[in-house]
Short mmCIF file of C-alpha atoms and ligand atoms in Angstrom, two decimals:
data_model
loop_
_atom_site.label_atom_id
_atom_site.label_comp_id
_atom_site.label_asym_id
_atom_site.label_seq_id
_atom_site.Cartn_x
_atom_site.Cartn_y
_atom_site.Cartn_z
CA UNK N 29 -64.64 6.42 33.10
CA UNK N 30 -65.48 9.67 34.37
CA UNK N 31 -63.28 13.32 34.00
CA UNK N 32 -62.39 13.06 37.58
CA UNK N 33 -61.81 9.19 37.59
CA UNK N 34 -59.52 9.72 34.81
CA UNK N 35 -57.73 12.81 36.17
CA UNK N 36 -57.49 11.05 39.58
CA UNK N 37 -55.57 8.32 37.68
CA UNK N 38 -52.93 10.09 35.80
CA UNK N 39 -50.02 10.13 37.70
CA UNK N 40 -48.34 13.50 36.54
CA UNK N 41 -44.55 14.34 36.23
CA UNK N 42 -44.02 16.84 38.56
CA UNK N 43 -41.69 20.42 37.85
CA UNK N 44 -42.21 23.05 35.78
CA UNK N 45 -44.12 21.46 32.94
CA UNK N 46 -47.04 20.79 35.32
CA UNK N 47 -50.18 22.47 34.46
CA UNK N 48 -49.98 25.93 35.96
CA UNK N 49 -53.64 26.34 37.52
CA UNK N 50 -56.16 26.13 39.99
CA UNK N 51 -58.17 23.19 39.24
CA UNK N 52 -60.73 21.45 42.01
CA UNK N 53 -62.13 18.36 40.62
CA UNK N 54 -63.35 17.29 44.33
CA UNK N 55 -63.65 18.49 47.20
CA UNK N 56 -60.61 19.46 49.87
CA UNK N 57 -59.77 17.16 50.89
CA UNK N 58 -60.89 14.20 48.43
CA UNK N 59 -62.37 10.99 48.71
CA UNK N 60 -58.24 9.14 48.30
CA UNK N 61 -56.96 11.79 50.58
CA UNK N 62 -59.31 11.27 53.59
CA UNK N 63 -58.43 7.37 52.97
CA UNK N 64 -55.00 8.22 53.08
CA UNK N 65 -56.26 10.21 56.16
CA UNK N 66 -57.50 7.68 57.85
CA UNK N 67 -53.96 5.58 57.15
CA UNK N 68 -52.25 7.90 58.84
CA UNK N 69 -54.18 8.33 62.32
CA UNK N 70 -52.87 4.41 62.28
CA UNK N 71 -49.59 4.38 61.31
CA UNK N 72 -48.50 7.67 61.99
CA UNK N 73 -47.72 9.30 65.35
CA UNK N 74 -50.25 12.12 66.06
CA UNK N 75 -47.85 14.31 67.54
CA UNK N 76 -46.86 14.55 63.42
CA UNK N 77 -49.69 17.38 62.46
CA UNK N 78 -50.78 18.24 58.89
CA UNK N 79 -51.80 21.58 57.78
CA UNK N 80 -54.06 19.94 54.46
CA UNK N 81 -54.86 16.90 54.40
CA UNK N 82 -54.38 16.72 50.41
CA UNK N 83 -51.69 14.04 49.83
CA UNK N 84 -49.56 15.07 47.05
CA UNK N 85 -47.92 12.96 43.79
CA UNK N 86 -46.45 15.79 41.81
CA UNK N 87 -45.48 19.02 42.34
CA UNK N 88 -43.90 22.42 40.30
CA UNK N 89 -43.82 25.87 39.37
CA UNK N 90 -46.56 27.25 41.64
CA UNK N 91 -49.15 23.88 42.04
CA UNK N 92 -49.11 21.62 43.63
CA UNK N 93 -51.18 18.17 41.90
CA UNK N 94 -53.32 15.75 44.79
CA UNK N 95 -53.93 12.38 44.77
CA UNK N 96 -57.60 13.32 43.87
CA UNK N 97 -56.41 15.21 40.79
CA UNK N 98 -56.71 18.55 42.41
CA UNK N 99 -54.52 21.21 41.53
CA UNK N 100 -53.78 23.83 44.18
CA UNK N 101 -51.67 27.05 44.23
CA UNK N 102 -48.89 26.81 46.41
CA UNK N 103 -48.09 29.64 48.29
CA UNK N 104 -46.32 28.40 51.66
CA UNK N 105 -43.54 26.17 49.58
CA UNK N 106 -43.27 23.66 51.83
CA UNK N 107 -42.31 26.34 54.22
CA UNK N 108 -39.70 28.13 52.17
CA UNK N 109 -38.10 25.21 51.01
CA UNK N 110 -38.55 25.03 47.62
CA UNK N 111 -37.62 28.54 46.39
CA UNK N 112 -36.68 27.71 42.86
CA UNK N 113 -40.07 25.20 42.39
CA UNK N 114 -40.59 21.64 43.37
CA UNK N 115 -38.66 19.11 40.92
CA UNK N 116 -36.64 21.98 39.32
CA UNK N 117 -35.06 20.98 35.92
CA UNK N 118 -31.28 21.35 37.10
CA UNK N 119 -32.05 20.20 40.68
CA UNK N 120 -33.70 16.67 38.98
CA UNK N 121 -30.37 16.32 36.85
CA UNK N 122 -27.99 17.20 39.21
CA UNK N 123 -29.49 14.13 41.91
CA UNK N 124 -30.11 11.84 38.98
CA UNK N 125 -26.44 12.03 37.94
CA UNK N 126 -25.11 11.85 41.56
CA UNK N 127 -27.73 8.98 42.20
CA UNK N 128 -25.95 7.04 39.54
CA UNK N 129 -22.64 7.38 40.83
CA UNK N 130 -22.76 7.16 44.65
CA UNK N 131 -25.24 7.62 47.21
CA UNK N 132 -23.23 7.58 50.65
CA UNK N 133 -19.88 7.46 52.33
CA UNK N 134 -20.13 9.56 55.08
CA UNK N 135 -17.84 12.97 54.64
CA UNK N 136 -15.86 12.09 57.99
CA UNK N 137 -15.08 8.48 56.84
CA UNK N 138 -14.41 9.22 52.64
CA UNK N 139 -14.80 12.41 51.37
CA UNK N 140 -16.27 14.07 48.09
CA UNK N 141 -15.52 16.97 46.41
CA UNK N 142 -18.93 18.34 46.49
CA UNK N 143 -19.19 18.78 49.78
CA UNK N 144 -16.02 21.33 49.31
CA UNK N 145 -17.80 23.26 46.87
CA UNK N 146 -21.13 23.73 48.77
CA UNK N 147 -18.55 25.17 51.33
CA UNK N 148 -16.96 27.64 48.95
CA UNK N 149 -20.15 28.57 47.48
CA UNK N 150 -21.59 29.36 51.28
CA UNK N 151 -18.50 30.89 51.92
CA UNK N 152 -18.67 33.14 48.75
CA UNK N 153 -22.48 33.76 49.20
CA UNK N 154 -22.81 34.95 52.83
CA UNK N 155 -22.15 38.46 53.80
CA UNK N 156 -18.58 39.45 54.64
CA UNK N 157 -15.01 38.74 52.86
CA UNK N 158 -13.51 38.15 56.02
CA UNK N 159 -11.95 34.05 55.57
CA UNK N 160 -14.93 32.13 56.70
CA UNK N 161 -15.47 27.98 57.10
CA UNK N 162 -18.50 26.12 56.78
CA UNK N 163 -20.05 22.72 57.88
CA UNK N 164 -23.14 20.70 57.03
CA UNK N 165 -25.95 19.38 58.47
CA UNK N 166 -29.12 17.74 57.92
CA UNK N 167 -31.81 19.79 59.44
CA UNK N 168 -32.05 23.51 60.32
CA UNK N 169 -32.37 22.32 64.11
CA UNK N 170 -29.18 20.67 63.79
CA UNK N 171 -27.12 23.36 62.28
CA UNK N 172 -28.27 25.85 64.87
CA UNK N 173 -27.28 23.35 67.49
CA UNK N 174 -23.85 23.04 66.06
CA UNK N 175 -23.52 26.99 65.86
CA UNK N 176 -24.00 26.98 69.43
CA UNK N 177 -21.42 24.55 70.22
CA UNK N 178 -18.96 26.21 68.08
CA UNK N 179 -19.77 29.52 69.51
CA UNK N 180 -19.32 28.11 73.13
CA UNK N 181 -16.38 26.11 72.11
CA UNK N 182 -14.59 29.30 70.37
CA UNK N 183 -15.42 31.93 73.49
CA UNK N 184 -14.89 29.70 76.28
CA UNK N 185 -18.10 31.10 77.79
CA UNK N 186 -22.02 29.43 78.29
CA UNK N 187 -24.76 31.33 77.94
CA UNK N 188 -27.08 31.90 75.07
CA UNK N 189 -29.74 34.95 74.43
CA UNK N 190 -32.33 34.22 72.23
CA UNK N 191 -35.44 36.33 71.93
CA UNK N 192 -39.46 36.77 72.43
CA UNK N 193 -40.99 34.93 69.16
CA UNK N 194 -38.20 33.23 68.20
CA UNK N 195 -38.23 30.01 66.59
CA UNK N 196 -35.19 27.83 66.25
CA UNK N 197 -36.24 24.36 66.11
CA UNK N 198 -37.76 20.99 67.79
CA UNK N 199 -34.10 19.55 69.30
CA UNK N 200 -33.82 19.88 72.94
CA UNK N 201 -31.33 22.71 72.98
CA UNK N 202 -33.14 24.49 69.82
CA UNK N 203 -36.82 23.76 71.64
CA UNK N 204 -34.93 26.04 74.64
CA UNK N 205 -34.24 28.55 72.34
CA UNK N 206 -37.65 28.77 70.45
CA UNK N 207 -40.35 31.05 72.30
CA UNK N 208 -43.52 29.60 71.76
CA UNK N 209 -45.03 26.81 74.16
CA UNK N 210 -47.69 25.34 72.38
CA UNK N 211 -47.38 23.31 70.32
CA UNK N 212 -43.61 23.04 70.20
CA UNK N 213 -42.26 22.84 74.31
CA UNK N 214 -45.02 21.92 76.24
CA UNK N 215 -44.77 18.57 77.98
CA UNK N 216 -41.25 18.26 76.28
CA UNK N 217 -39.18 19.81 79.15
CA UNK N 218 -36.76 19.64 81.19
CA UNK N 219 -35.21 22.53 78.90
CA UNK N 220 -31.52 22.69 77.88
CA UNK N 221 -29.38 25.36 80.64
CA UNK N 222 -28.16 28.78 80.08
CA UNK N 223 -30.73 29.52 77.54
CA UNK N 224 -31.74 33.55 78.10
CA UNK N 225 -34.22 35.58 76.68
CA UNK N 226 -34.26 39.17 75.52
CA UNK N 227 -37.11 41.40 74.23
CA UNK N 228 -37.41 41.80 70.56
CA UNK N 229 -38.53 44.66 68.36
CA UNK N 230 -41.91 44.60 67.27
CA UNK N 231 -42.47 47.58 65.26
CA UNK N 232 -46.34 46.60 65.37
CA UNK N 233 -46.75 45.96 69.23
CA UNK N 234 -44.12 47.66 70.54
CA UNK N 235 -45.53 51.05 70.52
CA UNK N 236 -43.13 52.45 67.73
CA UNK N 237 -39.76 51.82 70.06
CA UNK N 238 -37.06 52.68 66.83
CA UNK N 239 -34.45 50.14 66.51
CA UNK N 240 -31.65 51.65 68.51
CA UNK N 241 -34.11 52.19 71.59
CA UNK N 242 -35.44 48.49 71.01
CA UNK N 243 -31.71 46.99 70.89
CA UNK N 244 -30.74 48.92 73.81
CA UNK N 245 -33.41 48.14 75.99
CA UNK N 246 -32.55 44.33 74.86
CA UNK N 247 -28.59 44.98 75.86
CA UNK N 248 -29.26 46.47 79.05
CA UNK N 249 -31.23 43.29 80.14
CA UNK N 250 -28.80 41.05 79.02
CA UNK N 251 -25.90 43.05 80.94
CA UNK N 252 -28.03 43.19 83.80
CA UNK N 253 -29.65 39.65 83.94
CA UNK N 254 -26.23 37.72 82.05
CA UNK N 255 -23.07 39.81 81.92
CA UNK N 256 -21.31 39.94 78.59
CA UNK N 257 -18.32 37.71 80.80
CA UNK N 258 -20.51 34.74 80.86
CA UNK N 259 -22.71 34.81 77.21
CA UNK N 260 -20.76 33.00 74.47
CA UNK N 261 -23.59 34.04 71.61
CA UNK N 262 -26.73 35.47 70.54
CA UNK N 263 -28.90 34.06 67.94
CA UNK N 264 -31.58 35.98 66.34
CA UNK N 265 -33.54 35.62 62.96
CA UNK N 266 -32.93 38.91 61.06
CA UNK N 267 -37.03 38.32 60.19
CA UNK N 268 -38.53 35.70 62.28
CA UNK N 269 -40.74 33.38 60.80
CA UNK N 270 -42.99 31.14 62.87
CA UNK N 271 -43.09 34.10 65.53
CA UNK N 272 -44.82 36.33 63.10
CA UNK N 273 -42.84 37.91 60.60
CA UNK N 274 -41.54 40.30 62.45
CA UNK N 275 -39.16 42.52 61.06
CA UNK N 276 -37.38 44.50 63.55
CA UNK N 277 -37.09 48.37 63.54
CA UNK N 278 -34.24 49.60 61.49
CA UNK N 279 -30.88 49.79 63.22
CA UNK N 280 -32.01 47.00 65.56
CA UNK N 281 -29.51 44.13 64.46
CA UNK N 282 -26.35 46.70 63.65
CA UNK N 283 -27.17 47.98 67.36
CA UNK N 284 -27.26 43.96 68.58
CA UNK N 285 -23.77 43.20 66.22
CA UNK N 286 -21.63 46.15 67.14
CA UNK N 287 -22.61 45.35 71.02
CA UNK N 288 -21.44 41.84 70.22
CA UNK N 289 -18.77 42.94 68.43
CA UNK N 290 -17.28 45.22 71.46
CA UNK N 291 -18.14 42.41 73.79
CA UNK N 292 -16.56 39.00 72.95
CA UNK N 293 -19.87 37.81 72.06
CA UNK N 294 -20.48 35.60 68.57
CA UNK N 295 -23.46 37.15 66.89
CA UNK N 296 -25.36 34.10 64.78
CA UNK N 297 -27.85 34.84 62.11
CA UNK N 298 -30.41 31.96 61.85
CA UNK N 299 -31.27 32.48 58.49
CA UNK N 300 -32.80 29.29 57.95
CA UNK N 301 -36.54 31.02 56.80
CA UNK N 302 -34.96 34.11 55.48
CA UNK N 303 -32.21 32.51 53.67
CA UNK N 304 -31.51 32.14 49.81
CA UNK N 305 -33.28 35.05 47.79
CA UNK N 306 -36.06 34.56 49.92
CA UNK N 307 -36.60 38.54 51.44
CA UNK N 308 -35.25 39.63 47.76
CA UNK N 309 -31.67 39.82 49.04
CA UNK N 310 -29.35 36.20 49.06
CA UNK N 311 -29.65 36.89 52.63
CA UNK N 312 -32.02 39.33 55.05
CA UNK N 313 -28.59 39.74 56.77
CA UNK N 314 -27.92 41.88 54.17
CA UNK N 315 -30.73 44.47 53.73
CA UNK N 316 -29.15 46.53 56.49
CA UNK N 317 -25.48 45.76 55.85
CA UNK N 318 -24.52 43.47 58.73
CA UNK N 319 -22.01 40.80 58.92
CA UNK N 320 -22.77 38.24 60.99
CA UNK N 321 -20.36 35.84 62.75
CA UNK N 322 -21.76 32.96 62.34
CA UNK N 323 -25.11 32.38 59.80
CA UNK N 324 -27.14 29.23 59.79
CA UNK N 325 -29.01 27.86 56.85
CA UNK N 326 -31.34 25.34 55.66
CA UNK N 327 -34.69 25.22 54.20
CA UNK N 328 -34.00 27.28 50.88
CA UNK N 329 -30.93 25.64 50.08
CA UNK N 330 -31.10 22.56 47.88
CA UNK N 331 -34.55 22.61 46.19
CA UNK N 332 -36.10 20.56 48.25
CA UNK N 333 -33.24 17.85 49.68
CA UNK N 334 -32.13 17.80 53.38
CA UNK N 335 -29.55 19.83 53.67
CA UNK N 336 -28.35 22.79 56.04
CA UNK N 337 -25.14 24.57 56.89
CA UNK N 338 -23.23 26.67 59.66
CA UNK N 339 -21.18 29.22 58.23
CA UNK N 340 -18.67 31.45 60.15
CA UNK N 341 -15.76 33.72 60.94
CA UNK N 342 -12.42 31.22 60.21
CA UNK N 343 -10.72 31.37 63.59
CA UNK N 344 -14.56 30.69 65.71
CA UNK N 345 -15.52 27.78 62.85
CA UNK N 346 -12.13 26.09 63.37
CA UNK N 347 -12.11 26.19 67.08
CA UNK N 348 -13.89 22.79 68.11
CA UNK N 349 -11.08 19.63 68.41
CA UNK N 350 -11.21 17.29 65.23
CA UNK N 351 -14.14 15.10 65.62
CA UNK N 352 -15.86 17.53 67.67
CA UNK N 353 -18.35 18.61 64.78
CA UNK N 354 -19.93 16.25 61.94
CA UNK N 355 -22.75 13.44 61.33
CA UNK N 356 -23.60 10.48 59.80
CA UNK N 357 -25.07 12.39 56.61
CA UNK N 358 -24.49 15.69 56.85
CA UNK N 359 -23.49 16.77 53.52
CA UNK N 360 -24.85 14.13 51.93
CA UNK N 361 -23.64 13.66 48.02
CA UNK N 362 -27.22 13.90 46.72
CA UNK N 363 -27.96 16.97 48.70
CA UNK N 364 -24.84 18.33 48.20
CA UNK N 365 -25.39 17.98 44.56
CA UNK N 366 -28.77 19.83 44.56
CA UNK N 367 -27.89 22.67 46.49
CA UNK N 368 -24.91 23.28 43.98
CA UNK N 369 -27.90 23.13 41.32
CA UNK N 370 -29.77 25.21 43.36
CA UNK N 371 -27.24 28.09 44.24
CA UNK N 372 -26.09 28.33 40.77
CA UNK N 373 -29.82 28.71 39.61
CA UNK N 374 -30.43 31.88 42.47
CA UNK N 375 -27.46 33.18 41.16
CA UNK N 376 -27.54 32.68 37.44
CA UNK N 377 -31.73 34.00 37.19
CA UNK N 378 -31.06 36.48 39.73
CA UNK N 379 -34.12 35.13 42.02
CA UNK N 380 -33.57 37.65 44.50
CA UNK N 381 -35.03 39.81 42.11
CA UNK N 382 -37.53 37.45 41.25
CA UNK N 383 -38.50 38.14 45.11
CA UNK N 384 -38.19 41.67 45.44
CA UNK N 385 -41.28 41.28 41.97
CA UNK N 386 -43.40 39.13 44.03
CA UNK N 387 -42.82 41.71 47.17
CA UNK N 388 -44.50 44.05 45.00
CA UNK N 389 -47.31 42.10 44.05
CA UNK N 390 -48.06 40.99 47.72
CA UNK N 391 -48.01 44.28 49.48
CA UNK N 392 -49.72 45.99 46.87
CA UNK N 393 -52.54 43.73 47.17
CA UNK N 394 -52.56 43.32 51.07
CA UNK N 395 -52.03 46.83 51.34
CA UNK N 396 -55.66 47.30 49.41
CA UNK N 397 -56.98 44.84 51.51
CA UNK N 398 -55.82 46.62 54.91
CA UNK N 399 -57.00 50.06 53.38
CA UNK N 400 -60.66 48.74 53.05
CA UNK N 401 -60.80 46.22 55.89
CA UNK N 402 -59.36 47.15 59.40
CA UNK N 403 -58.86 43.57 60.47
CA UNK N 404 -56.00 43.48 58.73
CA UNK N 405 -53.79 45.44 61.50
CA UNK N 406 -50.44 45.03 59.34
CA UNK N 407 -48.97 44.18 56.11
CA UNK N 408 -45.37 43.52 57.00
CA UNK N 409 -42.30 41.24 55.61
CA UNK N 410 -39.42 41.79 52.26
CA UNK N 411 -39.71 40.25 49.42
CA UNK N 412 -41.44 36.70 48.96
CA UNK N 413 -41.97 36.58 52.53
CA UNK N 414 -44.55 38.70 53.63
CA UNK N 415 -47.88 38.52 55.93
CA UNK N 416 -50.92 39.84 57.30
CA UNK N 417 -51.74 40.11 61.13
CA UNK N 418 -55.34 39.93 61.74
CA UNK N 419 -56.94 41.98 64.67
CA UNK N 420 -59.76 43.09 66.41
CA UNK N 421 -60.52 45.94 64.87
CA UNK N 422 -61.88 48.05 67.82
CA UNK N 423 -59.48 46.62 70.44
CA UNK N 424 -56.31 45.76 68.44
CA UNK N 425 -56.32 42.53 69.97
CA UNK N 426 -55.15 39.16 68.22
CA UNK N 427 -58.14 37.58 66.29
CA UNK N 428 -56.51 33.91 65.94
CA UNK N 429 -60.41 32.44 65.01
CA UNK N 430 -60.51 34.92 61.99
CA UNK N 431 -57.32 33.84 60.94
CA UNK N 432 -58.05 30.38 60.74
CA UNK N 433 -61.57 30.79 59.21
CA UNK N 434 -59.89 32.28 56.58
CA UNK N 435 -57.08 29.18 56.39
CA UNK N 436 -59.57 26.84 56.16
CA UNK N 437 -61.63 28.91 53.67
CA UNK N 438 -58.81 29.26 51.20
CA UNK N 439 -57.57 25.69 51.63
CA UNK N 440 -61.28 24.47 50.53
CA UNK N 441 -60.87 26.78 47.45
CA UNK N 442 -57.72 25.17 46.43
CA UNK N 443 -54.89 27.64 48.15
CA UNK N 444 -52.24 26.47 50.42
CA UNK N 445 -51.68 28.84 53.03
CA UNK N 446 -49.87 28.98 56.17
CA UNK N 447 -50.21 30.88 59.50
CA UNK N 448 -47.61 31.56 61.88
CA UNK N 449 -47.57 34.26 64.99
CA UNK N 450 -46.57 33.77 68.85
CA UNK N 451 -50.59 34.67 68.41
CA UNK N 452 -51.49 32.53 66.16
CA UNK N 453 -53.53 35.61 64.31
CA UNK N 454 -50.53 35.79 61.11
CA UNK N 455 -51.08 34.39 57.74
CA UNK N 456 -47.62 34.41 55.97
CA UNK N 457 -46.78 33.75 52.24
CA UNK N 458 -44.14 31.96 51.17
CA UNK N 459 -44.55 31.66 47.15
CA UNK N 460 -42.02 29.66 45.25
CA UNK N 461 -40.20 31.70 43.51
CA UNK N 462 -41.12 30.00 39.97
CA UNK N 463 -44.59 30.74 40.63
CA UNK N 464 -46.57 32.68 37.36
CA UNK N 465 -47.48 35.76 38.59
CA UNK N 466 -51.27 35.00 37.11
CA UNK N 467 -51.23 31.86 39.88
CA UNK N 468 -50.34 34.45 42.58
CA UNK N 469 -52.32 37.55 41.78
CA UNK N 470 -55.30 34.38 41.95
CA UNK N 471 -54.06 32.90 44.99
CA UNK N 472 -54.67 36.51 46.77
CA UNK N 473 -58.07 36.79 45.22
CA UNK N 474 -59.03 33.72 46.91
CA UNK N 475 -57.15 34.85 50.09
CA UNK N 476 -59.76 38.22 49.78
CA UNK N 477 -62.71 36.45 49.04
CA UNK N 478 -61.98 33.93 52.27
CA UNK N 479 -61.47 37.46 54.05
CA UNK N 480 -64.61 38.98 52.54
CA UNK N 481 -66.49 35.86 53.76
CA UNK N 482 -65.13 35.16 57.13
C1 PLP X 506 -37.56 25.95 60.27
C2 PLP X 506 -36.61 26.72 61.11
C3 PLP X 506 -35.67 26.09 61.92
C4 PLP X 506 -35.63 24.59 62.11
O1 PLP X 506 -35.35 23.94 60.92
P1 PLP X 506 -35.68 22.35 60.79
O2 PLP X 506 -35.07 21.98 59.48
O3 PLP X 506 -37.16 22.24 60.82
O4 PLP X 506 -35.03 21.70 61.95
C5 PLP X 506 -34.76 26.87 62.61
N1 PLP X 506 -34.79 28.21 62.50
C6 PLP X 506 -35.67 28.86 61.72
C7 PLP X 506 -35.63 30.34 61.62
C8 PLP X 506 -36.63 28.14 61.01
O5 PLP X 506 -37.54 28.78 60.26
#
């Protein structure tokens, strides 16, 4: 038997203990993962894309280990998902032990104390010691559907502003609120009512508009075009993610709270990206000091398990009738159990900090690669969530082809990267937060080579 045969044959624990390199023993994808290809343009829906087509069987730290054998560097974490590492230690305990004892009831039929204390811990963790309430979910789409509700439910009122490059999910009422046609809207309408959109700041494109300016010019259109009277919230991602990255001008979301504030109108945070020691605070909310009325969370926030959560002022979370707000598993046991893991562990190793050290790893390295190379237009982001935007460097114009020559060149070298942008020109990283520093600092070698190259 061959190296690779027997590498392709080991099937490898995943979590921490995993090997922590890059190591191509075919090429990407391999000969199993273009069979396993092949399986899915038969069985699975094509609407269901793939970024790499490398099927995975373990996963940890920073890698993450292919069917093939291949061992790539992970830098998109299952879209900040898995901010404390695939298969953490506690995460793997805390499931295994709940697995043993029960799997299901349904909260709203027999409840568990777990549940309670993912609610205590959200309520302890977000911004704000005002009395706040919480609920749980299964999907960040969900949970910023059920924000909605509540807000409408608590104000009496209808409408909803969300902004340019917003992304808020794939539901019908979240697919209203998310920006970007293709590929997430089109065909997929009619759209849900009442949905409104205001412009965002976009320190990049915007022409330098500061904050205030940028939130003004974003309340005057929503007075004008809505009236305060009729608009029962206003979601926004304190840094959006698929749109780009974008992280408004500073005093952009106080202006947008303290207008909501004066007006009747529930601010909500969608904080599903941002969330969890991701931006190198617990939450981005925080990095300029607002308290949001509502915050919505998911991906970060159980290592990996389904699991998100709406978490609010007391008086606008109790609002809805009983029965008015719940699900078949939200809150499930096992994913109640890893998020307590999971909180505890941000907490307890300080990973915020964690992110804030990766920050300065990124941006010092993409800030070289911007001095050097005008393509790169901007190096933007907090934390361990930062990105490029790739231009024309003579017009300034969004170069969406560079962007994914370099993908696809990085991906072949064994680095999972992701792109995001209403322009489809941003490449974003997303490291776990476990990753060695060695894996990253290689990861963005690759990343300038690919750049270099393209
Ligand atoms: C991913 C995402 C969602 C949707 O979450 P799903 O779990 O995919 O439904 C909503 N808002 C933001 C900001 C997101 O990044």
């Amino acid at each position: 038997m061959t190296i690779v045969e027997s590498l392709a044959q080991e099937t490898p624990v995943g979590g921490p203990s995993l090997p922590q390199e890059r190591r191509l023993v075919t090429a990407i994808p391999g000969p199993k993962s273009q069979e396993l290809s092949a399986r899915k343009a038969q069985a699975v829906s094509a609407g269901v894309g793939v970024t790499l087509p490398v099927y995975i069987v373990a996963a940890g730290g920073g890698v993450l280990v292919d069917v093939d054998g291949n061992s790539l560097i992970d830098l998109g974490s299952g879209i900040a998902v898995t901010g404390i590492g695939n298969s953490a230690p506690e995460v793997v305990a805390a499931v295994a032990a709940q697995l043993a004892q029960f799997t299901h009831t349904c909260f709203t039929v027999a409840p568990y104390d777990s549940y309670i204390a993912v609610a205590e811990t959200l309520n302890r963790l977000t911004p704000g010691d005002h009395p706040k309430r919480s609920a749980l979910f299964n999907s960040g789409a969900e949970a910023v559907e059920n924000a909605v509700k509540i807000a409408r439910h608590y104000t009496g009122k209808q409408a909803v502003v969300a902004f340019d490059h917003a992304y808020h999910g794939r539901t019908t009422l979240t697919m209203g609120l998310t920006a970007k046609n293709q590929p997430y809207k089109n065909g997929f309408g009619p759209f849900a009512a009442e949905i409104y959109r205001a412009p965002m700041s976009y320190p990049y494109r915007d022409g330098g508009l500061d904050g205030v300016a940028a939130a003004t010019r974003a309340i005057s259109q929503i007075e004008k075009q809505i009236g305060a009277d009729n608009l029962a919230a206003l979601i926004i991602e304190p840094i959006q993610g698929e749109g780009g990255f974008i992280v408004p001008a500073p005093g952009f979301l106080p202006t947008l709270v303290a207008w909501c504030r004066a007006n009747g109108v529930v601010f909500i945070a969608d904080e599903v990206q941002t969330g969890f020691a991701r931006t190198g605070d617990m939450f981005a909310s925080e990095h300029e000091g607002i308290v949001p009325d509502i915050m919505v969370m998911a991906k970060g926030i159980a290592g990996g398990l389904p699991l998100s959560a709406v978490t609010g002022r007391a008086e606008i979370m109790d609002a809805p009738q009983v029965g008015g707000i719940g699900g078949t598993y939200g809150g499930n046991p096992l994913a109640c159990a890893a998020a307590l893991a999971t909180m505890e562990s941000y907490e307890k190793d300080d990973l915020a900090r964690r992110a804030r050290d990766i920050g300065v790893i990124m941006t010092g390295r993409l800030n070289a690669l911007r001095a050097v190379d005008k393509r790169v237009g901007d190096v933007r982001g907090r934390g361990a969530m930062i990105a490029i935007e790739l231009v024309d460097p003579v017009t300034g114009d969004p170069d969406a082809a560079l962007t994914g020559r370099i993908v696809s060149a990085a991906h072949a070298q064994g680095v999972i990267l992701l792109t995001c942008g209403t322009y489809g020109n941003v490449i974003r990283f997303l490291p776990p937060l476990s990753i060695p520093d060695a894996l990253l600092v290689e990861g963005l070698q690759v990343l300038a080579s690919a750049l270099a190259a393209a």
